[in-house]
PDB file of C-alpha atoms in Angstrom:
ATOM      1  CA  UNK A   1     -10.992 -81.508-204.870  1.00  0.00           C
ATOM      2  CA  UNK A   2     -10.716 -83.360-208.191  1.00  0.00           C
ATOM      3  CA  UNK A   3     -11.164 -87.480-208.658  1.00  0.00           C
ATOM      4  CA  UNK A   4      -7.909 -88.019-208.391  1.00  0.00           C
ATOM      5  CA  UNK A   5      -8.303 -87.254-204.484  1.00  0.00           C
ATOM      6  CA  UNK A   6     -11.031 -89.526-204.570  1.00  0.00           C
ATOM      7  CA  UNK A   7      -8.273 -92.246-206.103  1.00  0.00           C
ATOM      8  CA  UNK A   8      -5.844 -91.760-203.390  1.00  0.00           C
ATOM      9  CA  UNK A   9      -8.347 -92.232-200.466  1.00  0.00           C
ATOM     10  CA  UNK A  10      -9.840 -95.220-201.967  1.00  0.00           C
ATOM     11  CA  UNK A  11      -6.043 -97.170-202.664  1.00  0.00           C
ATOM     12  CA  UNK A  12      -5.173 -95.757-198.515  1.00  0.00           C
ATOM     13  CA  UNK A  13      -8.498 -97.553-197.959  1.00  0.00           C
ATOM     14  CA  UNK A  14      -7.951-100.532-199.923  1.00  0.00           C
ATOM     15  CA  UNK A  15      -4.186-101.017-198.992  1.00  0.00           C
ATOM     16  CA  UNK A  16      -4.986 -99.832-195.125  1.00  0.00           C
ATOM     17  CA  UNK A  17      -1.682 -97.957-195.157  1.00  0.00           C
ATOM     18  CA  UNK A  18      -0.364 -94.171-196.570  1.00  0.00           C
ATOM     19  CA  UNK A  19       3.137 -95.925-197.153  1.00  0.00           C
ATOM     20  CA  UNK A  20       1.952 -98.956-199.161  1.00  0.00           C
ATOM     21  CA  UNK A  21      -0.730 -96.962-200.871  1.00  0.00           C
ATOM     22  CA  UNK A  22       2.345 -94.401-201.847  1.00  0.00           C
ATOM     23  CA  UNK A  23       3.994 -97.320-203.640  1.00  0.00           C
ATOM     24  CA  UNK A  24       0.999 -98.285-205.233  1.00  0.00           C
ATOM     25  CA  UNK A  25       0.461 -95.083-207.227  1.00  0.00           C
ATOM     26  CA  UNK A  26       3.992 -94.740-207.847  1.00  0.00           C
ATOM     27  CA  UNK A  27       3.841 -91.058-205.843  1.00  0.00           C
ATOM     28  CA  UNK A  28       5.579 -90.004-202.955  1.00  0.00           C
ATOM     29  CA  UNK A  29       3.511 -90.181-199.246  1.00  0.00           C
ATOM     30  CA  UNK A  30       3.617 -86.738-198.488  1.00  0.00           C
ATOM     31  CA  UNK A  31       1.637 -85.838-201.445  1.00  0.00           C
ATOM     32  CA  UNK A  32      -0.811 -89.021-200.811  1.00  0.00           C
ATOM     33  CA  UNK A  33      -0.948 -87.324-197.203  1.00  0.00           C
ATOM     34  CA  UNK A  34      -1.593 -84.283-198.719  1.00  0.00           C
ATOM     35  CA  UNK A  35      -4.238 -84.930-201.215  1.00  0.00           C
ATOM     36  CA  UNK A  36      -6.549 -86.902-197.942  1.00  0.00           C
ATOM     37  CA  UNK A  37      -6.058 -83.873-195.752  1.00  0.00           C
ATOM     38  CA  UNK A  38      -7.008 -81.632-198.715  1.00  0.00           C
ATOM     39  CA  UNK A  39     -10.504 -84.083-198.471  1.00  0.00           C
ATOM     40  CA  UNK A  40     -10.885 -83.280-194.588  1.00  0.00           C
ATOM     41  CA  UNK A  41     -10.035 -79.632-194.059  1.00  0.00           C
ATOM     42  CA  UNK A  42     -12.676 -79.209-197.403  1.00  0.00           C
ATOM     43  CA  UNK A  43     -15.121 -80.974-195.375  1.00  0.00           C
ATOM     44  CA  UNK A  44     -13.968 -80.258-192.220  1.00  0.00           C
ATOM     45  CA  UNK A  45     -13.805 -83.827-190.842  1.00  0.00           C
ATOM     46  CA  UNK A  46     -11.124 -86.309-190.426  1.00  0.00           C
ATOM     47  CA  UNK A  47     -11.376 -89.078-192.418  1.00  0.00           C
ATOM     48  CA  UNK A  48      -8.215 -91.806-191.672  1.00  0.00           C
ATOM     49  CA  UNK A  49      -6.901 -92.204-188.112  1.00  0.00           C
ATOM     50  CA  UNK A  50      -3.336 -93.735-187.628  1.00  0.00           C
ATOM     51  CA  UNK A  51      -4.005 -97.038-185.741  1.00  0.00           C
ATOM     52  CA  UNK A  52      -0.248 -98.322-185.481  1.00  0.00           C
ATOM     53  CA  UNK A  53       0.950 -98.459-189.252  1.00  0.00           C
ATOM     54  CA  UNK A  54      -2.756 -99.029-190.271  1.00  0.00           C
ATOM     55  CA  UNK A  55      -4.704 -96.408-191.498  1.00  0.00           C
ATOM     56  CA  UNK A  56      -8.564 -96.869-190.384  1.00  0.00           C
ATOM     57  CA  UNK A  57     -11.636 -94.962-191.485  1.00  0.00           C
ATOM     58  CA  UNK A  58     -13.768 -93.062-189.069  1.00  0.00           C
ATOM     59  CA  UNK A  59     -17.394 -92.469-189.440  1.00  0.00           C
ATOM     60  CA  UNK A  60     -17.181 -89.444-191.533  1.00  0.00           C
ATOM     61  CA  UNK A  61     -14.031 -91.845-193.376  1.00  0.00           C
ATOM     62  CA  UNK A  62     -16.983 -94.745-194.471  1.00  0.00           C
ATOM     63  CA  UNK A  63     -19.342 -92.171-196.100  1.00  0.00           C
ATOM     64  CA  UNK A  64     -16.577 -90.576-198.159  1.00  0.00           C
ATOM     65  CA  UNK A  65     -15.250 -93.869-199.300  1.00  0.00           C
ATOM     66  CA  UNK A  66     -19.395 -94.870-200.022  1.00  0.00           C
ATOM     67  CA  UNK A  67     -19.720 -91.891-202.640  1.00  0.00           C
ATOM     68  CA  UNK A  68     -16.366 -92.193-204.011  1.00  0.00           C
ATOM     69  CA  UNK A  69     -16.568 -95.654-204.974  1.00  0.00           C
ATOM     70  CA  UNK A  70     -19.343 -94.628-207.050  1.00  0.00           C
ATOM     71  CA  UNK A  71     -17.854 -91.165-208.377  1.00  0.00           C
ATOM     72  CA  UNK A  72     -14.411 -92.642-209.671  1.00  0.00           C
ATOM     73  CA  UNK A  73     -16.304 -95.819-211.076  1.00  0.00           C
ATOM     74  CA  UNK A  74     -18.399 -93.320-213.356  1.00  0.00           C
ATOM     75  CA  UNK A  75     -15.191 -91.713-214.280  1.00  0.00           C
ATOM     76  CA  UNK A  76     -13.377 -94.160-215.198  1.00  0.00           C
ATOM     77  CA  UNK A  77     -16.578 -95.576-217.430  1.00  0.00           C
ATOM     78  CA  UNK A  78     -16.300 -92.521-219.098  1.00  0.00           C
ATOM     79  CA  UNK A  79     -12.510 -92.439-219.985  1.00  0.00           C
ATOM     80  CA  UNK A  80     -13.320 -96.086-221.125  1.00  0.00           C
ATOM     81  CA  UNK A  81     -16.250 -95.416-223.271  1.00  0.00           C
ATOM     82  CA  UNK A  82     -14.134 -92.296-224.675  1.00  0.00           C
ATOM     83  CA  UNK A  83     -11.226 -94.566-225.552  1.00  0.00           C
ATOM     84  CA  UNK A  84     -13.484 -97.009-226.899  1.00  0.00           C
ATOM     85  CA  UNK A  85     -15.267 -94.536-229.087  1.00  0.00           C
ATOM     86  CA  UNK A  86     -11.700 -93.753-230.495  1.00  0.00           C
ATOM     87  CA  UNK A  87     -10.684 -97.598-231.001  1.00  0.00           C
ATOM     88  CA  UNK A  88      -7.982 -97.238-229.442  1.00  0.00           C
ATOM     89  CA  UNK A  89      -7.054-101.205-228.849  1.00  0.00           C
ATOM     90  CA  UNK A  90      -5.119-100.583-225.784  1.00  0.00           C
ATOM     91  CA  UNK A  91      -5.655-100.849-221.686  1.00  0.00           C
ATOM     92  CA  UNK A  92      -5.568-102.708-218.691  1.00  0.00           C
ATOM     93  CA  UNK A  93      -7.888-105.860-217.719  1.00  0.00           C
ATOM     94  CA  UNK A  94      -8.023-107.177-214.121  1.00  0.00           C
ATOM     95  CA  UNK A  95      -8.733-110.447-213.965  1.00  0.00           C
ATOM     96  CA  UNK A  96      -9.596-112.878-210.422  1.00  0.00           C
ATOM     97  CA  UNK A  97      -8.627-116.465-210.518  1.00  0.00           C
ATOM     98  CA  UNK A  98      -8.639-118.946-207.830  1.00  0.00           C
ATOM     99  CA  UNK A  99      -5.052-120.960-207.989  1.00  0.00           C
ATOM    100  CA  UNK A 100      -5.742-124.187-208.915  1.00  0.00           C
ATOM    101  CA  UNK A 101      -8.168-122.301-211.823  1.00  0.00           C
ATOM    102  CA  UNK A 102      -5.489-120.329-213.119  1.00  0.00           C
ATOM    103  CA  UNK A 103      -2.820-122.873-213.057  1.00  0.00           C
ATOM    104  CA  UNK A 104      -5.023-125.526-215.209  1.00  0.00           C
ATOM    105  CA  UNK A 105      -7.182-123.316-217.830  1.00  0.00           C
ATOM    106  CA  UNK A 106      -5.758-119.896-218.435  1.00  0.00           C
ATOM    107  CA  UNK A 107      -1.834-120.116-218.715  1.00  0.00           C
ATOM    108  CA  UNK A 108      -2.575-121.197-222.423  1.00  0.00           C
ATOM    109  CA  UNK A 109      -5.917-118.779-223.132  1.00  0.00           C
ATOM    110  CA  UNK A 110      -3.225-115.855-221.421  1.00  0.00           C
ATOM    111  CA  UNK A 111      -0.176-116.400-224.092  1.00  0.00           C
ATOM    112  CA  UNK A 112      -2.279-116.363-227.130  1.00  0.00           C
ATOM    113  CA  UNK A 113      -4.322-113.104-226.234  1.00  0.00           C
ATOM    114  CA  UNK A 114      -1.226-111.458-225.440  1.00  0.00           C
ATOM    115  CA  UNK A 115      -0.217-112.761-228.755  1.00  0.00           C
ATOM    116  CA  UNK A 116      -2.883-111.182-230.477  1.00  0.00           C
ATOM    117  CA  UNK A 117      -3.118-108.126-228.164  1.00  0.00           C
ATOM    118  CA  UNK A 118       0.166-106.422-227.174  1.00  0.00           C
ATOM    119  CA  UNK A 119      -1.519-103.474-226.155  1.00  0.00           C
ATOM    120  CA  UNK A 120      -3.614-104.521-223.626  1.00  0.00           C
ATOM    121  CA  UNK A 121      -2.199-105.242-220.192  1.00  0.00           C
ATOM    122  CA  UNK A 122      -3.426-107.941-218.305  1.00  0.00           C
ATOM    123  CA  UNK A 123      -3.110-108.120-213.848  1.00  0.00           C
ATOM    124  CA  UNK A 124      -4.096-111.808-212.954  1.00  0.00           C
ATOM    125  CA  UNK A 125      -5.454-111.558-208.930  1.00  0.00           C
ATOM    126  CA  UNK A 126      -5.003-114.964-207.584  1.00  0.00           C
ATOM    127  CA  UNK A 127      -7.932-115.434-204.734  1.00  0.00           C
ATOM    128  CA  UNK A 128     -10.391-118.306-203.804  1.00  0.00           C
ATOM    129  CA  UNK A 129     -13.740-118.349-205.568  1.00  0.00           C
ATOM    130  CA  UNK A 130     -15.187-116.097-202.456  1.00  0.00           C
ATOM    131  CA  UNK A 131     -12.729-113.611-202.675  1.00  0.00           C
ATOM    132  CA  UNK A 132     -12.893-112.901-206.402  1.00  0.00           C
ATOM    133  CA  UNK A 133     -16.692-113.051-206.239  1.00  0.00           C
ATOM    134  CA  UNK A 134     -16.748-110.553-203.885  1.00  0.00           C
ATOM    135  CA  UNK A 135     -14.294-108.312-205.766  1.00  0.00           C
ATOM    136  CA  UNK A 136     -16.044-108.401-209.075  1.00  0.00           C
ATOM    137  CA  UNK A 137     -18.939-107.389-206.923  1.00  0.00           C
ATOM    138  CA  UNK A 138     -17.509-104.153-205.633  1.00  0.00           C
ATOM    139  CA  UNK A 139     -15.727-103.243-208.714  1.00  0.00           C
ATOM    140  CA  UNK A 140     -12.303-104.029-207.575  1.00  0.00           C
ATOM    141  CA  UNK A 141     -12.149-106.536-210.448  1.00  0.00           C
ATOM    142  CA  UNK A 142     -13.672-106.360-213.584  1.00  0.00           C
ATOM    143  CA  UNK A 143     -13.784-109.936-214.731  1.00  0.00           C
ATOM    144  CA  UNK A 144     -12.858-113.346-212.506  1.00  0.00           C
ATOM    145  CA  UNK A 145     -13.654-117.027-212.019  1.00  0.00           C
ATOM    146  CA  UNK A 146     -15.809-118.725-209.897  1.00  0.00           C
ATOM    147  CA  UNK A 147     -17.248-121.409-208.942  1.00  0.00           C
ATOM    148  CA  UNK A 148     -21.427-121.899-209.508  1.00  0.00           C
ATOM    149  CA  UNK A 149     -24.116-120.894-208.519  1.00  0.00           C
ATOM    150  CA  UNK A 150     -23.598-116.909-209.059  1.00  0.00           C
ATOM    151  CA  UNK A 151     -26.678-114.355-208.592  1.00  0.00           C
ATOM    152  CA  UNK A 152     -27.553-114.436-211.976  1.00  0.00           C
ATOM    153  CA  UNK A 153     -30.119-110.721-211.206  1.00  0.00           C
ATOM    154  CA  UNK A 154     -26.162-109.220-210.885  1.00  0.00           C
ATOM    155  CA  UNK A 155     -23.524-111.476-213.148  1.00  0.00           C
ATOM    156  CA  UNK A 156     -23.462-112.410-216.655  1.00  0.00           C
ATOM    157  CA  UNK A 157     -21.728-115.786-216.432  1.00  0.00           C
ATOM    158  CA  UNK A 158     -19.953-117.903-218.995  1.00  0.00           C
ATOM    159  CA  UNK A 159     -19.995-121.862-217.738  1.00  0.00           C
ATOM    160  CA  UNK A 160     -16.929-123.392-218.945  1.00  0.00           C
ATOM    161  CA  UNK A 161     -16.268-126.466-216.681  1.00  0.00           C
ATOM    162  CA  UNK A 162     -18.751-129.226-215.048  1.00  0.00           C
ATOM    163  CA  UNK A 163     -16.878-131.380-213.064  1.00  0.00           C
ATOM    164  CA  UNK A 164     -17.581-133.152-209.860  1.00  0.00           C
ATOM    165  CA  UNK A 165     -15.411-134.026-206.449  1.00  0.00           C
ATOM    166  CA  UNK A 166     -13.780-137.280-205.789  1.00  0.00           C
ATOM    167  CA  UNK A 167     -12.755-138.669-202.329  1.00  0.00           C
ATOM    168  CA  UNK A 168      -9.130-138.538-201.798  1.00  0.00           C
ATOM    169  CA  UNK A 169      -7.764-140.689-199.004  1.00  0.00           C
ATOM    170  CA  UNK A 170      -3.862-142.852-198.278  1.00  0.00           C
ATOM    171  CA  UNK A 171      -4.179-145.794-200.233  1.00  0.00           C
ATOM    172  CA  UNK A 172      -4.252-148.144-196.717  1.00  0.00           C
ATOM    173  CA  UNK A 173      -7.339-146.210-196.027  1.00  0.00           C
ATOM    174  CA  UNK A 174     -10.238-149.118-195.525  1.00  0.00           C
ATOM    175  CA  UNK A 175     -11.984-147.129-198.258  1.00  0.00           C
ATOM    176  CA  UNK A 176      -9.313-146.949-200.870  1.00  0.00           C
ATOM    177  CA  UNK A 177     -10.652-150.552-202.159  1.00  0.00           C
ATOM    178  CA  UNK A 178     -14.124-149.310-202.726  1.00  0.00           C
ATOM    179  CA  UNK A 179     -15.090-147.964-205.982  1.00  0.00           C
ATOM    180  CA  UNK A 180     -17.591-145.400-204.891  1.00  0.00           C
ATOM    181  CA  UNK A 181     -18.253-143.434-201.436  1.00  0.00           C
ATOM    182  CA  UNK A 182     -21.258-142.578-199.838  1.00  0.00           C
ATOM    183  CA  UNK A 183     -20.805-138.794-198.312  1.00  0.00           C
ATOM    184  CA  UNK A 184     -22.449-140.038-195.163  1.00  0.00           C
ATOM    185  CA  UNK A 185     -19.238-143.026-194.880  1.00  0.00           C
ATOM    186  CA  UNK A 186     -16.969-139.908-194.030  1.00  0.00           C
ATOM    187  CA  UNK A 187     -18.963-138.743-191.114  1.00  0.00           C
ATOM    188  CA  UNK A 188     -15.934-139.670-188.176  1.00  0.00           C
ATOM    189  CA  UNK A 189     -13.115-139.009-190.691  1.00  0.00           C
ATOM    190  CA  UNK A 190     -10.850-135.778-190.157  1.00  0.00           C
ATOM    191  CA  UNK A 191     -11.226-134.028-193.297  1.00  0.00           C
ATOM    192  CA  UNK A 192      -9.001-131.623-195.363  1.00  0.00           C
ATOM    193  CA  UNK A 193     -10.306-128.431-196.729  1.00  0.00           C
ATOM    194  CA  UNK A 194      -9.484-125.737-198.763  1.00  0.00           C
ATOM    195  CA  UNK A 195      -9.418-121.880-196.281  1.00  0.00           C
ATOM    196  CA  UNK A 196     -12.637-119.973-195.994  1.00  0.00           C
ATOM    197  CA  UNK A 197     -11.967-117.774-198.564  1.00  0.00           C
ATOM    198  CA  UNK A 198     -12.814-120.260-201.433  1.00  0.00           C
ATOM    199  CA  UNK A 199     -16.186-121.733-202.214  1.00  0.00           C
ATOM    200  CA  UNK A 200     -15.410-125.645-202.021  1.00  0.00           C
ATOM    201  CA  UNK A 201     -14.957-124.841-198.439  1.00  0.00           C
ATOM    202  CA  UNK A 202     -18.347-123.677-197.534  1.00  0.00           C
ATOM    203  CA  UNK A 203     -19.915-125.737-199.920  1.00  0.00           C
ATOM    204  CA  UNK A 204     -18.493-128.867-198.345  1.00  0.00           C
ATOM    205  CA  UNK A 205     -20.004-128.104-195.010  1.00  0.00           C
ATOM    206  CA  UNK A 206     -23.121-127.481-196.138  1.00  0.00           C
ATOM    207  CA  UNK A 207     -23.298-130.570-198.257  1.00  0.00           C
ATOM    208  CA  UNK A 208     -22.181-132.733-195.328  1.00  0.00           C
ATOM    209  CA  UNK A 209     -24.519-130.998-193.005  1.00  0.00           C
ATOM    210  CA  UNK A 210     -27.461-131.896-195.575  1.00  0.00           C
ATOM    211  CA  UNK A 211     -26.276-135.392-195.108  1.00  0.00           C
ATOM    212  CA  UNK A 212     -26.435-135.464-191.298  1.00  0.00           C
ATOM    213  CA  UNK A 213     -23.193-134.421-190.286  1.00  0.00           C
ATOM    214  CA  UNK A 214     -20.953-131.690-189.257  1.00  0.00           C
ATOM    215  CA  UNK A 215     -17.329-132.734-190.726  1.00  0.00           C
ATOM    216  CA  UNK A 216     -14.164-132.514-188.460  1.00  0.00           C
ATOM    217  CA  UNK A 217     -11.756-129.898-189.769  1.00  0.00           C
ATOM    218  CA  UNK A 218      -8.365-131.443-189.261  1.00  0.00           C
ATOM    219  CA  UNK A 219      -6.351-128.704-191.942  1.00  0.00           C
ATOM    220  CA  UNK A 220      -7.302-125.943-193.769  1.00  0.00           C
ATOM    221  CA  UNK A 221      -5.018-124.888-197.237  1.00  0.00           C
ATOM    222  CA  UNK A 222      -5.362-122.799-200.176  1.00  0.00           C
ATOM    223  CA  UNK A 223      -2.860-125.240-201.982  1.00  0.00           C
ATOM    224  CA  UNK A 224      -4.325-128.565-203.756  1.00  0.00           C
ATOM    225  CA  UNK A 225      -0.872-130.285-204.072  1.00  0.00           C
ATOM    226  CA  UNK A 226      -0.449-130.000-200.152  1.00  0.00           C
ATOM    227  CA  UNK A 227      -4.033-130.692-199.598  1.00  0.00           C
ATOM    228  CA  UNK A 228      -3.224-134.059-201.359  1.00  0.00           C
ATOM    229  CA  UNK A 229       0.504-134.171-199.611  1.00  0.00           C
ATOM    230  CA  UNK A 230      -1.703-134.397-196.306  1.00  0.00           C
ATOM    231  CA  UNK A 231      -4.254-136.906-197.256  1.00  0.00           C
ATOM    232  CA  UNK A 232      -0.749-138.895-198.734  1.00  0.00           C
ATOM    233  CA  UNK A 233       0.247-138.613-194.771  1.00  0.00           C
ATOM    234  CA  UNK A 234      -2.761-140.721-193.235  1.00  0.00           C
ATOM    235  CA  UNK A 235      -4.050-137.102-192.156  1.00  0.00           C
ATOM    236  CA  UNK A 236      -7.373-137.227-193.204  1.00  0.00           C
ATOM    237  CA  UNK A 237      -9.573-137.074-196.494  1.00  0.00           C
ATOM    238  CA  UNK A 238      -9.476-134.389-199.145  1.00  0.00           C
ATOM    239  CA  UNK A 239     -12.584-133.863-201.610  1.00  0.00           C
ATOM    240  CA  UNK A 240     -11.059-132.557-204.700  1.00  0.00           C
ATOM    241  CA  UNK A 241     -12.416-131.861-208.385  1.00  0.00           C
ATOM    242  CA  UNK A 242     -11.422-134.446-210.940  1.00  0.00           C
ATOM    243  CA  UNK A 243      -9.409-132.046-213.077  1.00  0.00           C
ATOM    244  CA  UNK A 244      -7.026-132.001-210.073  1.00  0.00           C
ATOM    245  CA  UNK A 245      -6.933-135.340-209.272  1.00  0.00           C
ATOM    246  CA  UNK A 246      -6.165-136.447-212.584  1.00  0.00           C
ATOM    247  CA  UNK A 247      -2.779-134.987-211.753  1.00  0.00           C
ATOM    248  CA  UNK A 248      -2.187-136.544-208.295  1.00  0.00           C
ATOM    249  CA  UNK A 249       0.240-139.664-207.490  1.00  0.00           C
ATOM    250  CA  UNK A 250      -1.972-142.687-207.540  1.00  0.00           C
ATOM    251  CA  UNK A 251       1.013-144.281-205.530  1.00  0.00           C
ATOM    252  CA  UNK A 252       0.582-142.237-203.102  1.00  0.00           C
ATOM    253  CA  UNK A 253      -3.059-141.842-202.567  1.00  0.00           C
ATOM    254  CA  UNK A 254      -5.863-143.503-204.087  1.00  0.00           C
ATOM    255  CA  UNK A 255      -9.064-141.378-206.175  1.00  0.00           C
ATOM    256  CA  UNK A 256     -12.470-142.849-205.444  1.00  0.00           C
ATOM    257  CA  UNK A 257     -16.025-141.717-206.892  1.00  0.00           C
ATOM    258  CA  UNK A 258     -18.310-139.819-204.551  1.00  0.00           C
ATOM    259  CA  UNK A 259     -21.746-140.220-204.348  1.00  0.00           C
ATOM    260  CA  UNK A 260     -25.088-139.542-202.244  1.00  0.00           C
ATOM    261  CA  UNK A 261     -25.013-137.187-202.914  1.00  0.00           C
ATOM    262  CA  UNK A 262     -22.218-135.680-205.817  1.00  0.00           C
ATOM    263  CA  UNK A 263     -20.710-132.908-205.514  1.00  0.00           C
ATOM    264  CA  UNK A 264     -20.557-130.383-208.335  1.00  0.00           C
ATOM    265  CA  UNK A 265     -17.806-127.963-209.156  1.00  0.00           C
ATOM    266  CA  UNK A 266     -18.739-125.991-211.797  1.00  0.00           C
ATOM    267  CA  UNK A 267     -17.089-122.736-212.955  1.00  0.00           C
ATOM    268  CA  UNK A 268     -17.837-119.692-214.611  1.00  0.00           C
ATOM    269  CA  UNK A 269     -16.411-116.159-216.029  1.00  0.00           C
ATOM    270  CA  UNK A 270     -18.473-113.670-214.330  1.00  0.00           C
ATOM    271  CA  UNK A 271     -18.531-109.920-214.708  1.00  0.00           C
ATOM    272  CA  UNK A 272     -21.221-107.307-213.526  1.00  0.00           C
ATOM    273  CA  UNK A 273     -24.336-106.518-215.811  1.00  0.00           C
ATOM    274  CA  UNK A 274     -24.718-102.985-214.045  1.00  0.00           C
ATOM    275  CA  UNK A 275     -20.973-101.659-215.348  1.00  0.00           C
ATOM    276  CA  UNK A 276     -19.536-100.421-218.289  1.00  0.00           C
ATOM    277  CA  UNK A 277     -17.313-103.101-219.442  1.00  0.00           C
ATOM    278  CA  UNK A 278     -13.896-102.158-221.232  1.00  0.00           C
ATOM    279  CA  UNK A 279     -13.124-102.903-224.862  1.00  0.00           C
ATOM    280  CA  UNK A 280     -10.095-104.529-223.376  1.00  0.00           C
ATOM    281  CA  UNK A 281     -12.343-106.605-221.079  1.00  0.00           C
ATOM    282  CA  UNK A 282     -14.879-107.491-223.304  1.00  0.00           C
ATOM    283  CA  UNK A 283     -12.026-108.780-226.216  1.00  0.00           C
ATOM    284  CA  UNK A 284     -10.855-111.001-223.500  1.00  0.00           C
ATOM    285  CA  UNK A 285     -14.093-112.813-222.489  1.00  0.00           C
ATOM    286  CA  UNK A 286     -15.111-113.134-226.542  1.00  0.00           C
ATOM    287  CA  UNK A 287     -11.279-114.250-226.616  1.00  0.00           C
ATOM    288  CA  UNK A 288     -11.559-116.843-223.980  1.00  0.00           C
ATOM    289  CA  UNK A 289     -15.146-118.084-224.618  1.00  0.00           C
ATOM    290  CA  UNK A 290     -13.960-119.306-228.196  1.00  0.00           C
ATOM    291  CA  UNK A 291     -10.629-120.581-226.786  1.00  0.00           C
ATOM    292  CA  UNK A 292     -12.260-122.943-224.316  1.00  0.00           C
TER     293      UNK A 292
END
């Protein structure tokens, strides 16, 4: 067994399927099925079971996948230190962004590093906050943004935005004509939230629980323009960060400040302190930091 065995269970792992995984790697799916059952009949244990067209671990399946998180990680700090060592400016970043983060800071901050570095290939991961957090955690990414507070005992962080959340409602709402909104006004409204997988979500709840409430959930979205398309519709109320609301139709809903409390929404770069970080990687946070 050699780490590239170790690389094919992890992507049959991480893509839950032989066929997709196949793709993936660019190889064909009886060698992928090959190189696993190499894996089992060395250890003697079966590690995958066939569940439908998913591909599951067993027991024997979690403490493979444990260790060889770990092994191919060291390997492939090695091949990057090597590389570096050599200067050779080239490689591959991978990069989380939550959408409405990507589309309004990094289209610009992309073009000119690619500019300056050719070379260096860049695979953007759109996720919420949550997601990408969670990935930069286990190594599937090595950079992404997210929104604050990050452990700071694990991430190095970058702050590049301190915004707050503003109160989006239809314009005939009775608060549209007031200039600022209590949190606790919006107890019996439905609200509008982004899906579990991003921070705002979470951290909405738990702000309006502080405040006395639980809200009503009336929609759930990962998209702010139909977040805002809903709140346009007399659906309910949509917190949104100000960045975002700058862009929205103030014919069709109105923007009011929130207070008591505010609501931050403050982002970050974050990458682990515990890993080697690429020469590609760490070009693109210097890169970015001075861009922004």
């Amino acid at each position: 067994m050699d780490v590239r065995h170790l690389q094919y269970f992890l992507e049959v792992v991480k893509q839950k399927s032989f066929t997709k995984a196949a793709e993936t790697l660019h190889i064909t799916q009886p060698t992928i099925s090959k190189m696993i059952k190499d894996i089992e009949d060395e250890y003697g244990v079966p590690l995958l079971e066939r569940t439908g067209r998913k591909a599951v671990m067993t027991d024997a399946g979690e403490i493979v996948f444990k260790h060889a998180q770990k092994i191919v990680q060291s390997f492939d700090d090695l091949t990057n230190e090597l590389s570096d060592l050599m200067n050779i400016k080239r490689g591959k970043i991978t990069i989380g962004l939550p959408p409405m983060v990507g589309a309004y800071f990094f289209p610009r901050v992309l073009g000119r590093f690619r500019e300056a570095y050719p070379d260096i290939m860049i695979q953007v991961f759109e996720a919420g906050a949550k997601k990408v957090m969670n990935d930069v955690e286990s190594g599937a990414l090595e950079i992404g943004v997210v929104v604050q507070p990050v452990d700071l005992k694990l991430f190095h962080t970058i702050s590049f935005v301190k915004e707050s959340l503003r109160l989006v409602v239809h314009p005939e709402h009775p608060l549209a004509v007031k200039e600022e909104v209590k949190l606790i006004e919006l107890k019996d409204e439905p609200f509008i939230l982004f899906r579990e997988d991003f921070a705002l979500h979470d951290q909405i709840i738990q702000t309006c629980i502080q405040a006395g409430y639980k809200p009503k959930i009336a929609y759930e979205s990962s998209q702010w323009d139909f977040i805002s398309q809903l709140a346009a519709a007399k659906l309910g109320v949509a917190l949104l960060p100000e960045t975002i609301c700058k862009e929205l139709n103030r014919k069709k809903v109105s923007v009011i400040k929130l207070v008591e409390p505010v609501i931050p929404w403050q982002l970050a770069i974050v990458w682990r302190k515990d890993r080697y970080l690429s020469f590609a990687a760490r070009e693109w946070i210097a890169f970015t930091k001075k861009f922004l």
